[in-house]
Short mmCIF file of C-alpha atoms in Angstrom, two decimals:
data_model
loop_
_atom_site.label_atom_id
_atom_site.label_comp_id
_atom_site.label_asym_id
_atom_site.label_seq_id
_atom_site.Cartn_x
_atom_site.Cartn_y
_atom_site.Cartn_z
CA UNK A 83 84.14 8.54 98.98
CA UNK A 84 82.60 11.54 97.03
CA UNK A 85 79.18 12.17 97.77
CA UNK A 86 76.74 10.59 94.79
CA UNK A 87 72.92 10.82 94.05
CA UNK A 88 71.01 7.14 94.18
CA UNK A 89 67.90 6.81 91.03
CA UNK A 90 66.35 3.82 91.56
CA UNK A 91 65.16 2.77 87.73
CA UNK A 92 62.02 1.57 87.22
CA UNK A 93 62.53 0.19 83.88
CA UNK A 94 65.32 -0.24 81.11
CA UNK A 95 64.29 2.54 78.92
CA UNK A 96 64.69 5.03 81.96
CA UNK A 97 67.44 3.72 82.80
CA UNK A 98 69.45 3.97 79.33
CA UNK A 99 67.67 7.03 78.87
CA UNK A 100 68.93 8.80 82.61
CA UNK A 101 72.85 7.55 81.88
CA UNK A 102 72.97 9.26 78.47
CA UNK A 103 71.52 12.62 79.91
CA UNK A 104 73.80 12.34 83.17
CA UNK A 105 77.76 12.41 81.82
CA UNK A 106 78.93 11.66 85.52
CA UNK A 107 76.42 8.56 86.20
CA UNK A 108 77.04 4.75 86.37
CA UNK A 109 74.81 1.75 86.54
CA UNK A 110 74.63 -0.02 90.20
CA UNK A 111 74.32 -3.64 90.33
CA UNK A 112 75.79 -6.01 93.17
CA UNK A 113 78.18 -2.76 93.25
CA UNK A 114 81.10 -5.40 94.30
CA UNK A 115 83.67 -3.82 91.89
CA UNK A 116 82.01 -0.29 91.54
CA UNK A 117 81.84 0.69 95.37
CA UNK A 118 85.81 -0.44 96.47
CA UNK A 119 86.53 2.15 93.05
CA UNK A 120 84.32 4.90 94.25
CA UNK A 121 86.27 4.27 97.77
CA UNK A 122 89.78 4.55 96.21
CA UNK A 123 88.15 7.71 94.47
CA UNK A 124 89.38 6.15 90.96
CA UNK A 125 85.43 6.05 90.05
CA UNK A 126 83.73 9.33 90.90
CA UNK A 127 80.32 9.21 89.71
CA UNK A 128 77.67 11.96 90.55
CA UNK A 129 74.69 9.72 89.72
CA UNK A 130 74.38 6.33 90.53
CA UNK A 131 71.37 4.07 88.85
CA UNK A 132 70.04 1.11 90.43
CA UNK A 133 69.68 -1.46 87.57
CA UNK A 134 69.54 -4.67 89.75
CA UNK A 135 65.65 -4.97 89.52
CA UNK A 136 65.47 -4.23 86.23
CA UNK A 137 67.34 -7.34 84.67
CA UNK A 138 65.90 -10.99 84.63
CA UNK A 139 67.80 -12.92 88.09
CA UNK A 140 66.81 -16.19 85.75
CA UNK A 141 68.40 -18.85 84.18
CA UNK A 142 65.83 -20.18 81.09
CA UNK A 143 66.00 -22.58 78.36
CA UNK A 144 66.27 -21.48 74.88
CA UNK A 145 64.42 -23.19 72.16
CA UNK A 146 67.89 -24.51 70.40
CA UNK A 147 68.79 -26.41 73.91
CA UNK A 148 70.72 -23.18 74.83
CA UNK A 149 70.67 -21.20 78.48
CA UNK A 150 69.66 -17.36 78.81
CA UNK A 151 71.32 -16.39 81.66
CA UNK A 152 69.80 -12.64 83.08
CA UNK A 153 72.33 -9.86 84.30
CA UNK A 154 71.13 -9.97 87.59
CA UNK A 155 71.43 -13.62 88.07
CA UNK A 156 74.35 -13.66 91.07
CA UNK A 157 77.70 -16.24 90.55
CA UNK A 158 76.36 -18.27 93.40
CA UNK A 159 72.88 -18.69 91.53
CA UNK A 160 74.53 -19.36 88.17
CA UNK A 161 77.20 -21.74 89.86
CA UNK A 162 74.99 -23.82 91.37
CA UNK A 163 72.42 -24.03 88.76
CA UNK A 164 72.31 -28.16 87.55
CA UNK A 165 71.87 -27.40 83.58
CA UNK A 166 74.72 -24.80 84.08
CA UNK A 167 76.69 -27.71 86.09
CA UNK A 168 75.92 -30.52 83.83
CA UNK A 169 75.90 -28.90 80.01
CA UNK A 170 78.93 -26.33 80.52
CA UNK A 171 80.74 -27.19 83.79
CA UNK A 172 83.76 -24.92 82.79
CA UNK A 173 81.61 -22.07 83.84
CA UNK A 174 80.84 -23.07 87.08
CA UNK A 175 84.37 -23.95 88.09
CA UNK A 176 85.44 -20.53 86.36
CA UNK A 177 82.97 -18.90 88.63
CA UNK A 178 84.03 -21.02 92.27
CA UNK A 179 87.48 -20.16 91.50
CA UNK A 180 86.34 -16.04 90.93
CA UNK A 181 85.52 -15.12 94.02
CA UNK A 182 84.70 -15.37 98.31
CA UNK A 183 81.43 -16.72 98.99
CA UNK A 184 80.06 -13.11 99.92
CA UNK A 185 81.00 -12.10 96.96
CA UNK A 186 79.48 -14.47 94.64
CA UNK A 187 76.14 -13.74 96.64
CA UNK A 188 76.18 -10.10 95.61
CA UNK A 189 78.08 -10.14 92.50
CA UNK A 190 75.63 -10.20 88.93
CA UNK A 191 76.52 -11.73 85.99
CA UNK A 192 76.59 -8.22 83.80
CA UNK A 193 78.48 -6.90 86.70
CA UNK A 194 81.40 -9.52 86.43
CA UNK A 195 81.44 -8.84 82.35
CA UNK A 196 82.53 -5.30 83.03
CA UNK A 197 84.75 -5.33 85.89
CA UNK A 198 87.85 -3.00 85.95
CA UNK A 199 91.41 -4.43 85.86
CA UNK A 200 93.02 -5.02 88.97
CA UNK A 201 96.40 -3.27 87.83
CA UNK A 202 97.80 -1.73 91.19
CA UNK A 203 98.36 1.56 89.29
CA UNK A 204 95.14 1.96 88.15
CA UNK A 205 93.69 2.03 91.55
CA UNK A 206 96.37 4.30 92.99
CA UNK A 207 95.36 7.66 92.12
CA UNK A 208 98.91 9.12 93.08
CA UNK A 209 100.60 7.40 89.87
CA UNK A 210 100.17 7.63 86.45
CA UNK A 211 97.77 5.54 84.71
CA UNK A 212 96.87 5.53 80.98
CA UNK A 213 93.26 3.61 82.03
CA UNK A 214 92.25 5.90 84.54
CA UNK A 215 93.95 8.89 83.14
CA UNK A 216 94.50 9.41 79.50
CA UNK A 217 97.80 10.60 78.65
CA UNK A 218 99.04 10.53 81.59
CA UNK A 219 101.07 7.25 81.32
CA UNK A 220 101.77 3.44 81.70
CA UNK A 221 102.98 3.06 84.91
CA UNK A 222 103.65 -0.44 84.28
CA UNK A 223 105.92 -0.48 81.74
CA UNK A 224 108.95 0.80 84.45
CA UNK A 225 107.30 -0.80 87.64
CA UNK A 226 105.52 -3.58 88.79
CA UNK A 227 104.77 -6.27 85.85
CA UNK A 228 104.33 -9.72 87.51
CA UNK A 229 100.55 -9.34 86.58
CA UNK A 230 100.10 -7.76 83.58
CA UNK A 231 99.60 -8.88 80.11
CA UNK A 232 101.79 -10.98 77.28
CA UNK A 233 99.39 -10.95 74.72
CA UNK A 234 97.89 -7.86 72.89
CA UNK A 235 98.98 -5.07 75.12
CA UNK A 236 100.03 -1.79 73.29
CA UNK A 237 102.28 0.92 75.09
CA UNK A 238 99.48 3.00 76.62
CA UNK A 239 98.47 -0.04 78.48
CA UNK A 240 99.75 -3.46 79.70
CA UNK A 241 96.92 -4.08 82.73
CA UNK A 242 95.29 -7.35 82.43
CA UNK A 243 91.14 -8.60 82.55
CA UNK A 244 90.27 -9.74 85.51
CA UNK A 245 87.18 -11.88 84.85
CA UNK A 246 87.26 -15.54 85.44
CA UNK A 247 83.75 -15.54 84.26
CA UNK A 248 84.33 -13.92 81.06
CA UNK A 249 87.18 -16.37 80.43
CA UNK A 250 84.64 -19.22 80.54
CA UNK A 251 82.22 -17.40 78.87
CA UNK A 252 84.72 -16.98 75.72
CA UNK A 253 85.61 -20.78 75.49
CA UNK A 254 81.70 -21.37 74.96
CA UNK A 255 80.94 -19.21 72.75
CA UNK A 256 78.62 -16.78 74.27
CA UNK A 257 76.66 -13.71 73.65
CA UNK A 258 76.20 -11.06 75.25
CA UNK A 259 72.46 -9.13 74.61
CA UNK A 260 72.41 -5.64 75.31
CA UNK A 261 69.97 -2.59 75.69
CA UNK A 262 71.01 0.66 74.47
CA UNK A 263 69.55 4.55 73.20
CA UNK A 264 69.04 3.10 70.09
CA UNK A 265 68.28 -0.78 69.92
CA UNK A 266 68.89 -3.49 70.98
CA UNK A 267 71.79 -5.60 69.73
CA UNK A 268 73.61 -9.34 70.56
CA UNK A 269 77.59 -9.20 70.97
CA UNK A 270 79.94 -11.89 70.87
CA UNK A 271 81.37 -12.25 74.30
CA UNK A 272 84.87 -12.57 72.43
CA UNK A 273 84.07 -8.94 70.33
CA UNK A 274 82.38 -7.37 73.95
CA UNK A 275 85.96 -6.27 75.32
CA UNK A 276 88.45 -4.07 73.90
CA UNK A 277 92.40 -4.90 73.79
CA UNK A 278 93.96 -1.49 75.02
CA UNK A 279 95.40 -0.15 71.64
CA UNK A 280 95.74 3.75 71.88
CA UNK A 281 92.11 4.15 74.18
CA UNK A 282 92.87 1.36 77.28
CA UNK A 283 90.64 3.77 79.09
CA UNK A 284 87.75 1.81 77.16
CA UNK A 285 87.09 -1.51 78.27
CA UNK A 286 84.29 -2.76 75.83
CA UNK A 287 82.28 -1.87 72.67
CA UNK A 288 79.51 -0.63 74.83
CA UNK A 289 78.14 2.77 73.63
CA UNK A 290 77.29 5.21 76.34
CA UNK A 291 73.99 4.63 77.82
CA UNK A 292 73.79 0.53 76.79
CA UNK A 293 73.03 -1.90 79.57
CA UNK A 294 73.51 -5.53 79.07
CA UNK A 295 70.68 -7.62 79.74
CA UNK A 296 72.00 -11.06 79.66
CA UNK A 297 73.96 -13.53 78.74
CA UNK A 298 72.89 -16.64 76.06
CA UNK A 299 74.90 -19.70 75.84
CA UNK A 300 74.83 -22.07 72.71
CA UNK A 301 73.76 -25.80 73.17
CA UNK A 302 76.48 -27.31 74.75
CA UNK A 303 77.36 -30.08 72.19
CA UNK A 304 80.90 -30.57 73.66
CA UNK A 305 80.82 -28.41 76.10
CA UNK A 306 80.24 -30.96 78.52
CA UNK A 307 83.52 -32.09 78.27
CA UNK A 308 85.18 -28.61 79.66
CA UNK A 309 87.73 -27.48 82.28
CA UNK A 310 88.66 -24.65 84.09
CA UNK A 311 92.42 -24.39 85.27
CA UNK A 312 93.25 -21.30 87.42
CA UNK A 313 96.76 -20.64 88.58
CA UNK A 314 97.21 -17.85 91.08
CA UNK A 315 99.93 -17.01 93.79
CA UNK A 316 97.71 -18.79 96.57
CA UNK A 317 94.45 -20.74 96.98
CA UNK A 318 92.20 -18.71 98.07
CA UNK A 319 90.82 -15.39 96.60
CA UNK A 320 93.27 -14.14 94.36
CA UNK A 321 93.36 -13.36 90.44
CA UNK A 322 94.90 -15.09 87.82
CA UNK A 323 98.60 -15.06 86.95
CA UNK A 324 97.29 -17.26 84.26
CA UNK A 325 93.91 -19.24 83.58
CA UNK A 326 92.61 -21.57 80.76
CA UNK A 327 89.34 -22.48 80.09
CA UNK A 328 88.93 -25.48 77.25
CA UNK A 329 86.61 -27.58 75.80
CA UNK A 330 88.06 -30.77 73.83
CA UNK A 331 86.08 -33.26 71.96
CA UNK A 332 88.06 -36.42 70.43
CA UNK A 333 86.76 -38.64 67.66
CA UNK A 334 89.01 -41.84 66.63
CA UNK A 335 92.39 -40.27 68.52
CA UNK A 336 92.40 -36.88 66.66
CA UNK A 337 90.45 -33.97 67.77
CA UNK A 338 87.36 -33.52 66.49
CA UNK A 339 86.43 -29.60 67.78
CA UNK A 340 88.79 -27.50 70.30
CA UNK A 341 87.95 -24.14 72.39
CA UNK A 342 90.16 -22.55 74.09
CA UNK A 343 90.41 -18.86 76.43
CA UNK A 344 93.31 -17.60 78.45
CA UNK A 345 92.58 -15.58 81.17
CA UNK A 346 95.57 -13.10 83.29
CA UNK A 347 97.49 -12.98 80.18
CA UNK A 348 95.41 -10.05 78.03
CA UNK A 349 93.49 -6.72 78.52
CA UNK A 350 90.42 -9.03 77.54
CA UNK A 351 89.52 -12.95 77.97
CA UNK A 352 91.76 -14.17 75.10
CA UNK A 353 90.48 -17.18 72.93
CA UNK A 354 93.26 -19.13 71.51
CA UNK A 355 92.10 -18.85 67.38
CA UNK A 356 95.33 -20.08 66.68
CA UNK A 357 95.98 -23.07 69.00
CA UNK A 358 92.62 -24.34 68.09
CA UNK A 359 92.84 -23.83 64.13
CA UNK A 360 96.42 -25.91 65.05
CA UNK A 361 94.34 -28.93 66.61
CA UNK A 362 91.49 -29.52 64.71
CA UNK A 363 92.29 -33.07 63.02
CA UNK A 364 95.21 -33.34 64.80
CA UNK A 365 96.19 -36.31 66.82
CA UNK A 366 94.84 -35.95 70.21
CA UNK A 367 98.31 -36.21 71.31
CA UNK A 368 100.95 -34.40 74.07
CA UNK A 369 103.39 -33.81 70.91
CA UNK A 370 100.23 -31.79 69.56
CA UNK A 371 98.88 -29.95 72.64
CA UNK A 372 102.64 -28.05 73.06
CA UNK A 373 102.42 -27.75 69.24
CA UNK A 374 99.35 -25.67 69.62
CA UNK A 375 100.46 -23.58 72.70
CA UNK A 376 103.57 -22.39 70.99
CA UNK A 377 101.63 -21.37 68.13
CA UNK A 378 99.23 -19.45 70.18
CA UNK A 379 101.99 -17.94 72.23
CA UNK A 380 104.28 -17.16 69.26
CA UNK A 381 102.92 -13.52 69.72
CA UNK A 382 103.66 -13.05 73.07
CA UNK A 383 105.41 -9.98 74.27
CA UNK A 384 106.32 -10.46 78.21
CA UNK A 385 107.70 -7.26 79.94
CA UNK A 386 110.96 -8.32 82.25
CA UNK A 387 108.87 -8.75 85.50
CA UNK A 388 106.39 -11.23 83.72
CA UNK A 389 108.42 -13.04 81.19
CA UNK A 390 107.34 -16.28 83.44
CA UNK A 391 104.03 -16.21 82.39
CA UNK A 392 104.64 -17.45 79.05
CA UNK A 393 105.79 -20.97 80.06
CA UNK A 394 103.23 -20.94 82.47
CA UNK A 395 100.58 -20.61 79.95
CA UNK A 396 101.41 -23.26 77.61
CA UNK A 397 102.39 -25.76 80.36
CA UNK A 398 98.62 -24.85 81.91
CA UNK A 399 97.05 -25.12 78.19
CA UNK A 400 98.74 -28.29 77.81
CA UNK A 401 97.98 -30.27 81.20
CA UNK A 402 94.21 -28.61 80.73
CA UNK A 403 94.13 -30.39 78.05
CA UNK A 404 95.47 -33.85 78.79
CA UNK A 405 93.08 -34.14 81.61
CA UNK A 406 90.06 -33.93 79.14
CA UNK A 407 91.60 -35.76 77.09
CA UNK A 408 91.81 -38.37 79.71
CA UNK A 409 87.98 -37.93 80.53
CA UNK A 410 87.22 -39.00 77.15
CA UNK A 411 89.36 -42.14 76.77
#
């Protein structure tokens, strides 16, 4: 690891204000993604800035029946909250399915939002990689492609979100708040990311210098009724070959409101606009559910190495959403 300087912040303002004067600095949080990067020497920051303290660790109730959730609050806080269990339980499941224990004890909330894809190339500084080097290449698109994306990916980039969190997150509808130079301002989790494009080396819409402060969730209405379904190449701690994280309510056997986010499958949590446009006042039906899933995954583009993925996602949309739809019967 390169050496680094350590600011501790003592509020937001200094904070925003010591990033945009330092061009080699990065905010600190739980660190979980940050440090292993600065290890592999893909992340080389000459200034690191404690923000942990300066974020809320709280969950609080909004006047609408909403949930603010802070940037420092850790995944094992937020998972084991009982409004976060009871109003949105995809979120917790997303979270339990995200992560080792350790990790959830470290890991904060605005952390998790703005983790760096897993893509092997991007953390092996020996090959090329668009991300981590502009112009340099895809390193992807002739090698390894079992985990990359189907959906959205551009030539310059085919590396994949690895979030379970944000996936969640997506499928209820949440926004991010943020700090920045300027203002303040409120982002749609599903507008926060970036798909690669011609610039994968940005991740988000975050201007230099902006911190995010938290993380507000609408009231849950049918949120309640929500499901996350992970599928990974073993139990335990591993990402997503492909994830979906729904929300189904059903009113007189057709389906009343739909949300739906695919995680593993895009350079951002992807939320399935065009499955759920399908399914609203449709029959809450099998016949329906693949209806919708081939829609949505109509614009898939698989490489060779990953073409699997797009059965896998519609077959994991679909059974996602025959067990809720079994839960409200």
């Amino acid at each position: 690891m390169r050496p680094f300087r350590y600011e501790r912040a003592d509020e937001v303002s200094a904070a925003v204000t010591t990033l945009v004067r330092e061009p080699e600095a990065a905010y600190l949080a739980g660190g979980t993604n940050l440090v292993d990067l600065m290890r592999l020497e893909v992340m080389t920051p000459e200034v690191l800035i404690d923000v942990r303290r300066l974020t809320s660790d709280r969950i609080e109730e909004l006047p609408d029946g909403g949930l603010r959730i802070g940037a420092a609050v850790t995944g094992s806080d937020l998972a084991a909250d009982l409004r976060v269990r009871r109003r949105y339980p995809v979120l917790p499941q997303a979270l339990l399915s995200g992560a080792s224990g350790q990790l959830r004890n470290l890991a904060t909330t605005g952390g998790n939002l703005l983790q760096r894809t897993r893509c092997p190339y991007f953390q092996n500084v020996t090959t090329p990689c668009n991300k981590r080097a502009p112009g340099s290449g895809c390193s992807a698109l002739e090698g390894y492609q079992r985990d990359m994306a189907i959906l959205g990916a551009s030539p310059a980039c085919v590396a994949t979100h690895p979030s379970d969190m944000a996936v969640a997150l997506a499928a209820l509808d949440a926004v991010v708040t943020v700090a920045g130079p300027d203002a303040e301002r409120r982002i749609p989790l599903t507008e926060l990311h970036r798909l690669p494009d011609t610039t994968p080396e940005r991740d988000t819409v975050l201007e230099r210098g902006e911190l995010i402060t938290g993380v507000e969730l609408p009231p849950p209405h049918g949120a309640a009724r929500s499901r996350y379904r992970k599928v990974r190449d073993r139990a335990s701690y591993a990402f997503a070959l492909v994830s979906v994280a729904a929300a189904l309510e059903v009113a007189d056997g057709s389906v009343r409101d739909v949300r739906i986010a695919l995680g593993g499958v895009a350079h951002k949590p992807w939320r399935a606009a065009t499955a759920e446009a399908v399914l609203r006042g449709a029959p809450a039906t099998r016949e329906s559910f693949m209806d919708a899933a081939a829609a949505e995954l109509s614009a898939a583009r698989p490489l060779p190495g990953n073409a699997f993925k797009v059965p896998l996602a519609r077959n994991t949309m679909v059974s996602t959403l025959l067990e809720l739809l079994e839960e409200a019967r």
